[in-house]
Structure formats: C-alpha cells, structure tokens
Coordinates of C-alpha atoms and ligand atoms in Angstrom, one line a residue:
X1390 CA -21.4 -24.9 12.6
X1391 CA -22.9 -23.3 9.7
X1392 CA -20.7 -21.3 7.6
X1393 CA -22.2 -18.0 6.6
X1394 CA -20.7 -15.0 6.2
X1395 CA -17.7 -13.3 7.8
X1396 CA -17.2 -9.6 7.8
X1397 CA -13.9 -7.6 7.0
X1398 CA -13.0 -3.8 8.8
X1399 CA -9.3 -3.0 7.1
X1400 CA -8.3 0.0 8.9
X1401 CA -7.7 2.5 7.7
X1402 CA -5.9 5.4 7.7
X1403 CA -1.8 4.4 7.4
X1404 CA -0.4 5.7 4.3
X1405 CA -3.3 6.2 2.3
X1406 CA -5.5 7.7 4.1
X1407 CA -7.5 9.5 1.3
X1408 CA -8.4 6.0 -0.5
X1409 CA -9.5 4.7 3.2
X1410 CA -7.4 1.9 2.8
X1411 CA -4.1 0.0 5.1
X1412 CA -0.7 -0.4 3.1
X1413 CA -0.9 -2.6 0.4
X1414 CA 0.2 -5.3 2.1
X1415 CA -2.2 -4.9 5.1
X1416 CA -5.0 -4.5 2.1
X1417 CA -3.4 -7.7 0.7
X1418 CA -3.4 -9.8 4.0
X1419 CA -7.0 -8.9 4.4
X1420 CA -7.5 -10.2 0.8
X1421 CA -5.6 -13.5 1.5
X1422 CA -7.6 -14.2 5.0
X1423 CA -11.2 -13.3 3.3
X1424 CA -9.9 -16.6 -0.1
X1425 CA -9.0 -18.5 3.1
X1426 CA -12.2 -18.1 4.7
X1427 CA -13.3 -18.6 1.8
X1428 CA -11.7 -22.2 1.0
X1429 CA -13.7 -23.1 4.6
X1430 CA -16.7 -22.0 3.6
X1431 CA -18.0 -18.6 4.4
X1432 CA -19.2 -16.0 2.0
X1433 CA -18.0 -12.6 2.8
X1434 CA -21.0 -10.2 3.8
X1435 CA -21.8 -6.3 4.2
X1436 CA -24.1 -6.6 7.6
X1437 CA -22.4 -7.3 10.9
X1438 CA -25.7 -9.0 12.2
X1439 CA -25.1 -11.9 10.0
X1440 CA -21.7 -12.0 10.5
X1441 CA -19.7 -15.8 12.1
X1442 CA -16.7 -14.1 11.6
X1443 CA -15.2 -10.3 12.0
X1444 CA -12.2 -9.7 12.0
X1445 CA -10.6 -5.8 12.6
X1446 CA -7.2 -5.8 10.1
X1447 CA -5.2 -3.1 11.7
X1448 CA -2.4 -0.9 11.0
X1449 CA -0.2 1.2 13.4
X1450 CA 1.9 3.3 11.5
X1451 CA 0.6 6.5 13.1
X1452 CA -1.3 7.1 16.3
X1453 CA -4.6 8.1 14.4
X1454 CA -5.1 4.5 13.1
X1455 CA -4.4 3.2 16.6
X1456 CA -6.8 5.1 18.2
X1457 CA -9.6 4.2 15.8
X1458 CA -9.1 0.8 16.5
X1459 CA -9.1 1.2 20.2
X1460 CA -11.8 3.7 20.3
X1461 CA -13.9 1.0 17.8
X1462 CA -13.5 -1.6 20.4
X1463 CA -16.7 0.0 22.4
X1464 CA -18.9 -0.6 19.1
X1465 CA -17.5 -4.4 18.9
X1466 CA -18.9 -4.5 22.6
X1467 CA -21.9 -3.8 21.6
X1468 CA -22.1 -6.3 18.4
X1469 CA -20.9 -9.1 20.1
X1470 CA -23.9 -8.4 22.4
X1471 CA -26.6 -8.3 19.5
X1472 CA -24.3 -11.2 17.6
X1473 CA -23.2 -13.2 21.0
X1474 CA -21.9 -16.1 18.5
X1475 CA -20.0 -14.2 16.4
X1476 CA -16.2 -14.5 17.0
X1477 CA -14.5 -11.4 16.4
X1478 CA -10.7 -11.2 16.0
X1479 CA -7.8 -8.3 15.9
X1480 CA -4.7 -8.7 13.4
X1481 CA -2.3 -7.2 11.8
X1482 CA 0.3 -4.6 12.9
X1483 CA -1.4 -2.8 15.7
X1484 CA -2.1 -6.5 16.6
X1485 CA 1.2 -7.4 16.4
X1486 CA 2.3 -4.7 18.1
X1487 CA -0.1 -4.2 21.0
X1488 CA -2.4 -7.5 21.1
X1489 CA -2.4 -8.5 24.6
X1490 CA -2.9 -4.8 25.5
X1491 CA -6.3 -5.1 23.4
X1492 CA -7.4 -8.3 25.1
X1493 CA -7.1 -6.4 28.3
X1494 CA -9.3 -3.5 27.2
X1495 CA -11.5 -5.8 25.5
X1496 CA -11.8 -9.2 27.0
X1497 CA -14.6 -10.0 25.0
X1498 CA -12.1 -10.1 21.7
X1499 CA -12.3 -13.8 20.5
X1500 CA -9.4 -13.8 18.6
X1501 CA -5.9 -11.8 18.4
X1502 CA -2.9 -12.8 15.9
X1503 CA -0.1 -10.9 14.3
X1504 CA 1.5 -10.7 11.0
X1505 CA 3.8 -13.9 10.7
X1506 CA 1.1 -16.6 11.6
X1507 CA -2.0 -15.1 9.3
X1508 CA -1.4 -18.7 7.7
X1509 CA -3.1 -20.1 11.7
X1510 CA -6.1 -18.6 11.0
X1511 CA -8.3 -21.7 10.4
X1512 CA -6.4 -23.4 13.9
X1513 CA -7.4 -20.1 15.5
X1514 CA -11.1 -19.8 14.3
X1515 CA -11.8 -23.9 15.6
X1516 CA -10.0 -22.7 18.8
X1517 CA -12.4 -19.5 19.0
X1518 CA -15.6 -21.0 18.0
X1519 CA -14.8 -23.9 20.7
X1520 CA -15.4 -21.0 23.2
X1521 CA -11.2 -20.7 24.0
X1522 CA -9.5 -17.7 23.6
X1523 CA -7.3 -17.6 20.4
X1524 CA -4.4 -15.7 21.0
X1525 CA -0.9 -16.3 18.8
X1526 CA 1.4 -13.1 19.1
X1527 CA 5.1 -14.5 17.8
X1528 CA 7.9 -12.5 18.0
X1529 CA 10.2 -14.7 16.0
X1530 CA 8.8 -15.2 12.2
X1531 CA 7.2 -18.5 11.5
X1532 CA 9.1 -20.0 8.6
X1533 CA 5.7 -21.8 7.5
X1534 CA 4.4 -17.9 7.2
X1535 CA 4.6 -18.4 3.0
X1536 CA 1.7 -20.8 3.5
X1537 CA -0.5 -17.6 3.2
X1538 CA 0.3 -17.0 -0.3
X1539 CA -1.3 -20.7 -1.3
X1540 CA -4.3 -19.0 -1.0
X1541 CA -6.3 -17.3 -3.6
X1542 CA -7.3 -13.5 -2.8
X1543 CA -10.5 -12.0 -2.8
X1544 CA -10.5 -8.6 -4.6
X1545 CA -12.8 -5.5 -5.6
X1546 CA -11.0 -5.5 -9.3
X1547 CA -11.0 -8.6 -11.1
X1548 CA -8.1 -7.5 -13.6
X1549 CA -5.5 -5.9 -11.0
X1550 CA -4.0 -7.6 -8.1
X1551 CA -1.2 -7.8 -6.0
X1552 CA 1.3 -10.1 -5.6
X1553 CA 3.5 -10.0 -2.4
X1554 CA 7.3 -10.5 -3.0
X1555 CA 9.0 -9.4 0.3
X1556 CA 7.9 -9.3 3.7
X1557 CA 9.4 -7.1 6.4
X1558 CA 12.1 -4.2 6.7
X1559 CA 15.7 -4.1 7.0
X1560 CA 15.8 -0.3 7.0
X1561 CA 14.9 0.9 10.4
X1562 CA 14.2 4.5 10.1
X1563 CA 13.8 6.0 13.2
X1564 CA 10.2 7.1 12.8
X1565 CA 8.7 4.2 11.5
X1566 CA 7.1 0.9 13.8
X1567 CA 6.9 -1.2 10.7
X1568 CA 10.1 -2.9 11.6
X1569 CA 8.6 -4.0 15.1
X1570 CA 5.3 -5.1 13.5
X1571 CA 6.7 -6.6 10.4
X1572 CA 10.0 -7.7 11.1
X1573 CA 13.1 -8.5 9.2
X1574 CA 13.3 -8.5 5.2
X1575 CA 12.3 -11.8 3.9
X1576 CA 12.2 -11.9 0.2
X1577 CA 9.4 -14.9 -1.9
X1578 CA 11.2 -17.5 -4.0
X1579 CA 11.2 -16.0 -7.4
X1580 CA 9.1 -19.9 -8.5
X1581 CA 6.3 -19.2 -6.3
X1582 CA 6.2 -16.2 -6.9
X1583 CA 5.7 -16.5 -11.3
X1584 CA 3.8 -19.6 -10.1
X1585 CA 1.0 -16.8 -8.3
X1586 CA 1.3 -14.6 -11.2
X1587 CA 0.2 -17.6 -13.8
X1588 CA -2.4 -18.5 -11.3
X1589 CA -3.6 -14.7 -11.2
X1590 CA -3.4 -14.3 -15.1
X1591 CA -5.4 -17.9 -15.8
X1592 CA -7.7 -15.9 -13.6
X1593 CA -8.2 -13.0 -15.8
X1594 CA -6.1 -10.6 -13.9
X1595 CA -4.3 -8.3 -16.9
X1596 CA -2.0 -6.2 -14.2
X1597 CA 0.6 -8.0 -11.7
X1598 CA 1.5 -5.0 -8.6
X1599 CA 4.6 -6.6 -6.6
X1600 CA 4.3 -5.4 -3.0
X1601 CA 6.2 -5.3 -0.1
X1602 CA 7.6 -2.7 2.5
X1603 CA 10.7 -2.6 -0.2
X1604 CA 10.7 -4.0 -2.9
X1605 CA 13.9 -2.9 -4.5
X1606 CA 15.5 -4.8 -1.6
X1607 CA 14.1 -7.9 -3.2
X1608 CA 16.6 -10.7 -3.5
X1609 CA 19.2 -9.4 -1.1
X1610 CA 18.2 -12.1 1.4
X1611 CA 18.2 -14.8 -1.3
X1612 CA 21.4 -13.9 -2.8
X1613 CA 20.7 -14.9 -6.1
X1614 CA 18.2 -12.7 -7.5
X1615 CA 18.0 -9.0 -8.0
X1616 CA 14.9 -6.9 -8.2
X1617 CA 15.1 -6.1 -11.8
X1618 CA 15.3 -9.8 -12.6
X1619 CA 11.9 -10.7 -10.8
X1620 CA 10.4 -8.2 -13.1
X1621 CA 11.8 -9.9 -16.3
X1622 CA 11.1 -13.0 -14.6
X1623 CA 7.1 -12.1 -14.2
X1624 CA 6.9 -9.7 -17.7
X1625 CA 7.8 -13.4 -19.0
X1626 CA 4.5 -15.0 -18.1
X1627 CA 2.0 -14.7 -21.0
X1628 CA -0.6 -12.6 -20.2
X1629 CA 0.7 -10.3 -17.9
X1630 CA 0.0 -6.8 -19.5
X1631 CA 0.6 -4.7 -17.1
X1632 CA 3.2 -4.6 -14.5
X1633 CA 3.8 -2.0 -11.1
X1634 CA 5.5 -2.2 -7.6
X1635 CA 5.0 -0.5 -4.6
X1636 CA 6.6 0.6 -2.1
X1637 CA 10.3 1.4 -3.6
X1638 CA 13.2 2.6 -1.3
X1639 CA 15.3 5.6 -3.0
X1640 CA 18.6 4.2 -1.4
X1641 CA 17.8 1.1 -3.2
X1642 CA 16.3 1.7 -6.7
X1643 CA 19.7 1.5 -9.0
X1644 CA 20.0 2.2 -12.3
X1645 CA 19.9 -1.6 -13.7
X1646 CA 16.3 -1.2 -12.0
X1647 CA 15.6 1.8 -13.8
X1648 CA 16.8 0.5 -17.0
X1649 CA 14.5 -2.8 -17.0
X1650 CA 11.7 -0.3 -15.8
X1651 CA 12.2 1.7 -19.2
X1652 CA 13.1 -1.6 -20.8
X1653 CA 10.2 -3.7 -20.0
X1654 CA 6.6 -2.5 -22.0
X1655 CA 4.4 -3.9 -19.2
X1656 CA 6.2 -2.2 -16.9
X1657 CA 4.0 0.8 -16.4
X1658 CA 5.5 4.6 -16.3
X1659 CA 4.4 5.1 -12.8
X1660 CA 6.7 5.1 -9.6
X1661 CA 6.2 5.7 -6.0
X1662 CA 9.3 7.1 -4.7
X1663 CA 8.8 8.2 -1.1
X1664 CA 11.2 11.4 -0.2
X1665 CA 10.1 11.6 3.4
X1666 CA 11.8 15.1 3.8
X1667 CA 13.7 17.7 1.8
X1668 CA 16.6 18.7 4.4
X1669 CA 19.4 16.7 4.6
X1670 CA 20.3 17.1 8.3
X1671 CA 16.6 15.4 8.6
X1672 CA 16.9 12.7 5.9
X1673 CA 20.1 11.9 8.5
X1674 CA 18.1 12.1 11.9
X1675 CA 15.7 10.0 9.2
X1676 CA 18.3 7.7 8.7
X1677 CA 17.1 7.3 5.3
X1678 CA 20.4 6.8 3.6
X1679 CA 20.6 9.5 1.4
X1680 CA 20.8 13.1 0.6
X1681 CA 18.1 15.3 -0.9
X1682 CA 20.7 15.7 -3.8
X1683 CA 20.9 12.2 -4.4
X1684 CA 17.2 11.4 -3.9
X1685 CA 17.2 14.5 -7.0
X1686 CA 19.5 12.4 -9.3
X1687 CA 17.8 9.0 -9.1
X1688 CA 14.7 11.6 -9.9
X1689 CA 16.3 12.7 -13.1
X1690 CA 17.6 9.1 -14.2
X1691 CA 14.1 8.2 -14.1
X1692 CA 13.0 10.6 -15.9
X1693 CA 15.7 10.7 -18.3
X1694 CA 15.1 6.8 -19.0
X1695 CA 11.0 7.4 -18.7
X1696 CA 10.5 10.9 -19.7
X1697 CA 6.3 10.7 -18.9
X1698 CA 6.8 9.2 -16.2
X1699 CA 4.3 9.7 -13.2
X1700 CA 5.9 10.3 -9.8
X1701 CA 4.3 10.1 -6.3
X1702 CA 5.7 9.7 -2.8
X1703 CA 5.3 10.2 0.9
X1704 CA 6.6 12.9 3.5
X1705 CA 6.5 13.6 6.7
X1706 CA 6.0 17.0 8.0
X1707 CA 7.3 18.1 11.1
X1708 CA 9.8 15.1 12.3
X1709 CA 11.4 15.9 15.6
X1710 CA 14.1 19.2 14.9
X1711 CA 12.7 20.0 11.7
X1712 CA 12.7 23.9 11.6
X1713 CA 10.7 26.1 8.7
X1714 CA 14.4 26.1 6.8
X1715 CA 14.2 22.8 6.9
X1716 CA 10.5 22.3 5.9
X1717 CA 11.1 25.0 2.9
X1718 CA 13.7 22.4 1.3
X1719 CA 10.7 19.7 1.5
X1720 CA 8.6 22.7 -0.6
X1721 CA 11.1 23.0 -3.0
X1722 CA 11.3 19.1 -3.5
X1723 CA 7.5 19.1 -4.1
X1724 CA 8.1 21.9 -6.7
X1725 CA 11.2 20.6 -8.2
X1726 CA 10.1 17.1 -8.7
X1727 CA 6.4 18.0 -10.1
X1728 CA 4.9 14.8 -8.5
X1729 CA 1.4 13.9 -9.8
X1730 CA 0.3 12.8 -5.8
X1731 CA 1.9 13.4 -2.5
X1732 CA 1.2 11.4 0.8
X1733 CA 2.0 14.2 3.4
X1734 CA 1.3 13.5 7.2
X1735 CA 2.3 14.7 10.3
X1736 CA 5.3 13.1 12.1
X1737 CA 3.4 10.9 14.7
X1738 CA 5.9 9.3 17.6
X1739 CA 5.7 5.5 17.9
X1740 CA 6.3 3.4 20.5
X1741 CA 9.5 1.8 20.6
X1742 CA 11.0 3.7 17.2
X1743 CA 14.7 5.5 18.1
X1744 CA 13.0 8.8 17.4
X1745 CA 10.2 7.9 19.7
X1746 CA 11.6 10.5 22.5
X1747 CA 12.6 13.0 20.6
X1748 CA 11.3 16.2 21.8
X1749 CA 8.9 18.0 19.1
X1750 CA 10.2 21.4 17.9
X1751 CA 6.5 22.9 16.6
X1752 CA 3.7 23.3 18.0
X1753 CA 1.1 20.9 16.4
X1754 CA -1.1 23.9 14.7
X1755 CA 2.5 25.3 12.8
X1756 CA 2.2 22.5 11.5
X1757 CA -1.0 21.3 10.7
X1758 CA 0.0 24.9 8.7
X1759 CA 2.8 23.3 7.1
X1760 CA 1.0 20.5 6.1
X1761 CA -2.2 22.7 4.6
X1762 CA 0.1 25.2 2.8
X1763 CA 2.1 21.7 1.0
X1764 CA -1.2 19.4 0.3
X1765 CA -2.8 22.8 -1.2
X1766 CA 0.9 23.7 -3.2
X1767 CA 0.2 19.8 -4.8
X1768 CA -3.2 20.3 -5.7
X1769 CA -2.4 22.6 -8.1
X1770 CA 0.7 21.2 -9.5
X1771 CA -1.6 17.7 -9.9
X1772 CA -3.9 19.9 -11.8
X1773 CA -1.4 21.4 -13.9
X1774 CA -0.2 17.9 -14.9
X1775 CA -3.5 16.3 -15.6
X1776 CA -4.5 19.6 -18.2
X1777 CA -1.6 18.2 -20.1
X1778 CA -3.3 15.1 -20.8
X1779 CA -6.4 17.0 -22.7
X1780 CA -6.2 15.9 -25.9
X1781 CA -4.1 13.5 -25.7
X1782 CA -4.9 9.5 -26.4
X1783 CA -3.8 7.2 -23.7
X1784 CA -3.8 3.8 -22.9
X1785 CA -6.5 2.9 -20.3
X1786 CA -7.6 -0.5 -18.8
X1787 CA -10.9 -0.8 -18.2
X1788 CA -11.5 -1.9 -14.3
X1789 CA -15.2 -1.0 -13.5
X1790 CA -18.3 0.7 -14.8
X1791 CA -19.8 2.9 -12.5
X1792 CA -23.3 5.6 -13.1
X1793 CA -22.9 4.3 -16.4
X1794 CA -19.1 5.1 -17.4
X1795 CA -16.5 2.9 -17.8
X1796 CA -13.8 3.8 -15.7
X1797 CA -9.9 2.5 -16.0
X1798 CA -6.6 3.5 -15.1
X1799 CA -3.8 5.0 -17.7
X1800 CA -0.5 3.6 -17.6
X1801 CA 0.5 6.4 -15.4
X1802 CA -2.1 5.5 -12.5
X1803 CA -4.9 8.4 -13.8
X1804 CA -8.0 7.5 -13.3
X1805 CA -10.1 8.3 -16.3
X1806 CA -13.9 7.9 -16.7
X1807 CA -15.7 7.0 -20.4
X1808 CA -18.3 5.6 -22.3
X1809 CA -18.3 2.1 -23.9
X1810 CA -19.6 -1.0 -24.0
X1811 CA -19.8 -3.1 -20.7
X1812 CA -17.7 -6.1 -22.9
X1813 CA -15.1 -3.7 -23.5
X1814 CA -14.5 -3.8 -19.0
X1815 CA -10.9 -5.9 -18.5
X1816 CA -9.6 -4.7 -22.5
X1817 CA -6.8 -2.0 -22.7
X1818 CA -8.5 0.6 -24.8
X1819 CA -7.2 3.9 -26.3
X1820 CA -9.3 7.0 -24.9
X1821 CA -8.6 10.6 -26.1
X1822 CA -8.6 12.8 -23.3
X1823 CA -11.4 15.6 -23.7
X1824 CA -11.5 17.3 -20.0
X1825 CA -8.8 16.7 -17.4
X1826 CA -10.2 17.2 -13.3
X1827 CA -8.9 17.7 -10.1
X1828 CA -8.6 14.2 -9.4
X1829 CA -9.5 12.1 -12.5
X1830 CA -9.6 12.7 -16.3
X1831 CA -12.7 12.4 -19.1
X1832 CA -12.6 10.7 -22.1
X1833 CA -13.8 9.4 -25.3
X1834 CA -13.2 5.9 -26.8
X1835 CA -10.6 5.9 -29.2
X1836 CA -10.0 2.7 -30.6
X1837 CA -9.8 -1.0 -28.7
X1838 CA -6.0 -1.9 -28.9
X1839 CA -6.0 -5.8 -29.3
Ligands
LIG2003 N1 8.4 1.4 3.1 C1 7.9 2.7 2.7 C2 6.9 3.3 3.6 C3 6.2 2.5 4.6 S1 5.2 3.3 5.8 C4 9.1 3.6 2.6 O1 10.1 3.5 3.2 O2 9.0 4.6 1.9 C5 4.3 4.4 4.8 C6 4.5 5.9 5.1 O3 3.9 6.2 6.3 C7 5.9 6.3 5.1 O4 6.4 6.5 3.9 C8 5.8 7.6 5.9 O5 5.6 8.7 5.1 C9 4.6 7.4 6.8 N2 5.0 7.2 8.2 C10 5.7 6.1 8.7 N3 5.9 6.3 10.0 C11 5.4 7.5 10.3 C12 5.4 8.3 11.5 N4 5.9 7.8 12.7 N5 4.7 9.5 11.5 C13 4.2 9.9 10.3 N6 4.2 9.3 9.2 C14 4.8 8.1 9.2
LIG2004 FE1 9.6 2.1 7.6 FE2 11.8 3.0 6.5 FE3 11.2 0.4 6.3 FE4 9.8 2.2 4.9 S1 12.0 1.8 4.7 S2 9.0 0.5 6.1 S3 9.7 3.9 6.3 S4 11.7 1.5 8.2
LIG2005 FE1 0.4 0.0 8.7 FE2 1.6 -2.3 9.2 FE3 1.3 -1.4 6.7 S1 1.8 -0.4 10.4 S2 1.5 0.8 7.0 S3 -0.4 -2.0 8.1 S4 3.0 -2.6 7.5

C-alpha cells in the first residue's frame, strides 16, 4: 500500500476547552501516534479526502466531549463513503471507556484501541488495512505500554514539548472517569525519562513540560525517587532552558517540591494548582484530600518561596450538594488567590465515578449563572494582573511568528506578541512590556539574552 497521509481529530473539549485541545497527555498521545505513523511512512495531512489513516483521539472527562465524538460518528459515515479505503480508528479515553459501544453505533469504524496499548498501533493498522476489524480494548495495563515513548513526537512548536513521566491515577475523586480510562499510577524510569529529554534538546527543543494526571505523585510507585529529584535530574541535561509540569495534585505538592521549584532557574514561575471547590464539606464529598485552608497555605508557601509567581487551576461548579454558601467559598478562593487563568466547568456525572448517582441540587441554568458570574469575576482579575506587566521587561521565548510579530511565552505562561527578526524565533529574548490585553501582552525587543 502506499503510504500517504493520515489525518489527526484530538477532541476536544476536556480541560481546556478554550485552547480546543484534550489534556496534555491525550494532546501528547496524539503527538506520539502521528512520529509513529510517521516512522512507517505517512505524512500527516490537513484534507480528509487524502487521508489512509484517521484516527478520532478522544477524551471523556465530561459528557460534552462524549457527545461530540458520538454525534461526529455520522460525518465519518459519510467520509468513509467518499474515502471507502481509508481506515478510520477511535482511541483514547472515551475509547477506552466505551469502545465496543462505538463499534456498535458505527460498524463501519476500522479500528478501536485504548490507552495502554497505543504502542499496537502499527499491528492494528496491518490488521485494518487487511480488511479485519482491529479492536484491542485491555483492562489490565500492558507492561510493554512504555514502548510509546521510543517514538519521537510530532509537534506545532519546535522549542516546547512534553515529556510524559507518569501515567494513570491513584486518586479517585469521585467525579472524575480518568481513573477508569487511565488506570492506576505508573511512574517512567527517571533514565528514560532524561534519555527523552537529551533526545528532545539535541532536537532544538529549549522547554521540557513533564506531564501526567499527577505529577507530584511521581516516584511513589518506584520507591526510589521523589518528584523534586526528577526535576533536578532533567534541569541537569545541558540545554534544557526552560522547565514546567502539569497537572500537580494540592495534597501532594510538599514543600521540598516547592523549594527545588524556587531553587531551580529553569524551573519556570508558573503552577497549575487545581482547587476544584472552595467548601470544605465539598472538597470531602470531592474526596480531594484536603481542606480549602490547607489548599490556602500551600498557596502562600508558593508564593512566599516564588513571590511572581503565576497561578492557574480548575473548578468545578455545581458538584452534586453544593449549595450557593458553598459556591460563595469557591468565589472567595478565586478572589483570594488572584489566579492569572481559571478552568471552570460544570459538574458533569460520569459513568461509573462514586458520585455518578448523586442527585443534582441546582437546576442547570443556576448554574450555568454560577459559572458566568465566576469566569466573568476572573476576567477582570486576569486583566488586572497582566496591567502590571506594562512596563516591565520580561523574559520571553520566542515560539512562532504570526501576521508578522514574533510571538513567545514569558516565564509565567503570558503570551506576548513583538517585532523582531525571524532568526531571533527559538532565542530567550528580553521584551519590555508596552500594552498589556485581555488575553495576551505587547511588546518591544529589549535586548537578546545569550
Ligand atoms: N489530575 C488533575 C485533573 C484531571 S481532569 C487534577 O486532579 O487536578 C481535568 C479537569 O477536568 C479537572 O481538574 C476537573 O476540574 C475537570 N473534571 C473532571 N471530571 C469532571 C466532571 N465529572 N465534571 C466536570 N468537570 C470535571
Ligand atoms: Fe481525576 Fe482526581 Fe486523578 Fe485528577 S487527581 S485525574 S481529578 S481522580
Ligand atoms: Fe480526557 Fe482522558 Fe485526558 S478523559 S482529560 S483525555 S485523561
């Protein structure tokens, strides 16, 4: 067969829904599959019709990305009729979750695997393109699954990636499916691991991000190994200028973390801390594993240690019992805490989570109200905090140029936009702020820093 081009749809929605993207490891896996289609041949490609290969990357965590995928099915219908030799698979979580529900509404889905055996995908594809259905849906995790990170990713930005250093979830909070589709906490051997970032950097990738559902779990499982040593551990590797993590868990992030955060210079001054809700008698029907008061504290030892640094984090409004008293405590969080993004969504019941039952205590337009009144509240306090940069000169590495601009990232995750020379694009650059916006900040080249 010839190999031509294979074609990617990452749904969408799940926690960041505003930058149309899956979780950053769904975003990641997609990334790994399209350097291992890659390796066999195919180029990846913008038009369906030319298309060998689709595959639909999907994420479950609410019902909204569910239902995109499901209601997209109809539209694969129709290009596998114009495009009768393409194979088109479903993965990831909702995959995981729900794939031979899928094959039943869609029997004319090629290919269906989960998240443990992404690493099959070349077994699968022969197996599809034979004219057999590929189906691999394991419960238990394949302990080949690490074969996945041999592969090289394929990326928008050529000087930020990811790196994945845990896999799974050991917290089960009683809202959230990513246990069922992800499984148990499995932390990366800390070798490979500085073996992908050397790979990455000999690549010309300047900032490492370590991902995973958890990442201040890392290590547990390995017993050897804390979190804060994997970031010495990968600050070590010359050329790695820049250094972040996502997701962090509150009940996890101690202070010997904090202290190689504010410790380490590549380590930026930028942490996604994800609150969930302000009351404490939620945070317990949660089971998040701590109070609002102690969620506070590991606030201000952050920003005692890392006094600019940028905060952002998740909630859920309207979790089952969660009265306005209760939603008001979440409000004064937002307030307290000054975070320069929030990620605030609905509570959305998954199948098979404890809290799936519960009865909800508001109607769905109270809170849809809820919701408005907090997004709107942090709008202006992210406003207020990017005025503070005008004027100021920040650190800024230089990703992309876009309409003519160059546009980078500061150490604390800003987006700024600024004219230069296209050589300057990969550098860290200093740019004095003239005009801070909503969503981004202007600039003016200071002075190139090395
Ligand atoms: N591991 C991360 C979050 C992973 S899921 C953490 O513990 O913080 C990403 C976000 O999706 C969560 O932080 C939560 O805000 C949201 N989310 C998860 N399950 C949800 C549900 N059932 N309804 C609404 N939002 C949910
Ligand atoms: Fe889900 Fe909680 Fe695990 Fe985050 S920590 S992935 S919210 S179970
Ligand atoms: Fe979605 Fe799975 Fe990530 S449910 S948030 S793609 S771990």
């Amino acid at each position: 067969m010839t190999a031509s081009g294979f074609l990617f749809f990452t749904f969408l929605n799940s926690p960041r829904a505003d930058r149309t993207f899956g979780c950053q490891m769904n975003i990641n896996d997609s990334q790994k599959m399209a350097g291992m289609l890659k390796s066999m041949g195919y180029e990846p490609t913008s038009d369906w019709q030319e298309a060998d290969v689709i595959l639909v990357n999907t994420c479950s965590v609410r019902e909204k990305p569910d239902q995109k995928v499901l209601s997209a099915l109809g539209e694969f219908k129709k290009v596998k009729n114009k495009n009768p030799d393409a194979v088109i698979g479903v993965c990831g979580c909702l995959a995981q979750r729900a794939g031979y529900e899928i094959l039943q509404k869609a029997p004319f889905i090629d290919m269906v695997f989960g998240t443990t055996n992404i690493h099959h995908l070349p077994k699968l594809l022969e197996e599809a393109q034979a004219g057999n259905k590929a189906v691999e849906i394991i419960e238990e995790i394949d302990e080949n699954e690490t074969e996945l990170d041999k592969y090289p990713t394929i990326r928008d930005n050529k000087y930020t990636a990811y790196v994945t250093i845990i896999r799974g979830c050991d917290k089960n909070c009683t809202y959230c499916i990513v246990p069922i589709t992800r499984g148990k906490e499995r932390s990366r051997r800390i070798g490979e691991i500085i073996q992908e970032v050397q790979y990455l950097v000999e690549d010309g990738v300047k900032e490492i991000h370590l991902i995973g559902q958890n990442v201040t779990a890392y290590g547990k499982d390995l017993g050897d190994v804390k979190f804060w040593e994997l970031l010495y551990a990968v600050a070590n590797v010359e050329g790695v200028e820049r250094i972040r993590f996502t997701t962090g868990h509150p009940r996890d992030l101690t202070e010997d973390i904090i202290k190689a955060m504010a410790d380490i210079p590549q380590v930026c001054e930028a942490l996604h801390l994800p609150i969930q809700a302000g009351s404490d008698k939620i945070l317990e029907a949660m089971d998040r594993g701590y109070t609002q008061k102690e969620y506070l504290e590991k606030i201000e030892l952050l920003k005692k240690y890392m006094p600019d640094i940028a905060l952002s984090t998740d909630i859920i409004v309207g979790f089952p019992g969660e009265t306005y008293e209760d939603y008001l405590e979440t409000v004064k969080v937002v307030k307290e805490v000054e975070y320069d993004q929030i990620f605030a969504f609905k509570y959305s019941p998954r199948p098979g989570t404890p809290a799936e039952k519960l009865p909800m205590t508001e109607d769905p337009k109270t809170l849809s109200k809820w919701l408005n009144d907090l997004i709107n509240m942090q709008k202006d306090i992210a406003f207020k905090k990017n005025l503070a940069y005008e004027g100021k000169i920040v650190e800024v590495l230089v990703e992309e140029e876009k309409d003519g601009k160059l546009v980078g990232r500061t150490r604390t995750n800003k987006l700024v936009h600024f004219e230069g020379e296209h050589n300057l694009l990969g550098e860290i650059v200093n740019v004095e702020i003239t005009k801070a916006n909503r969503f981004s900040l202007e600039g003016k080249l200071a002075q190139v820093i090395a």
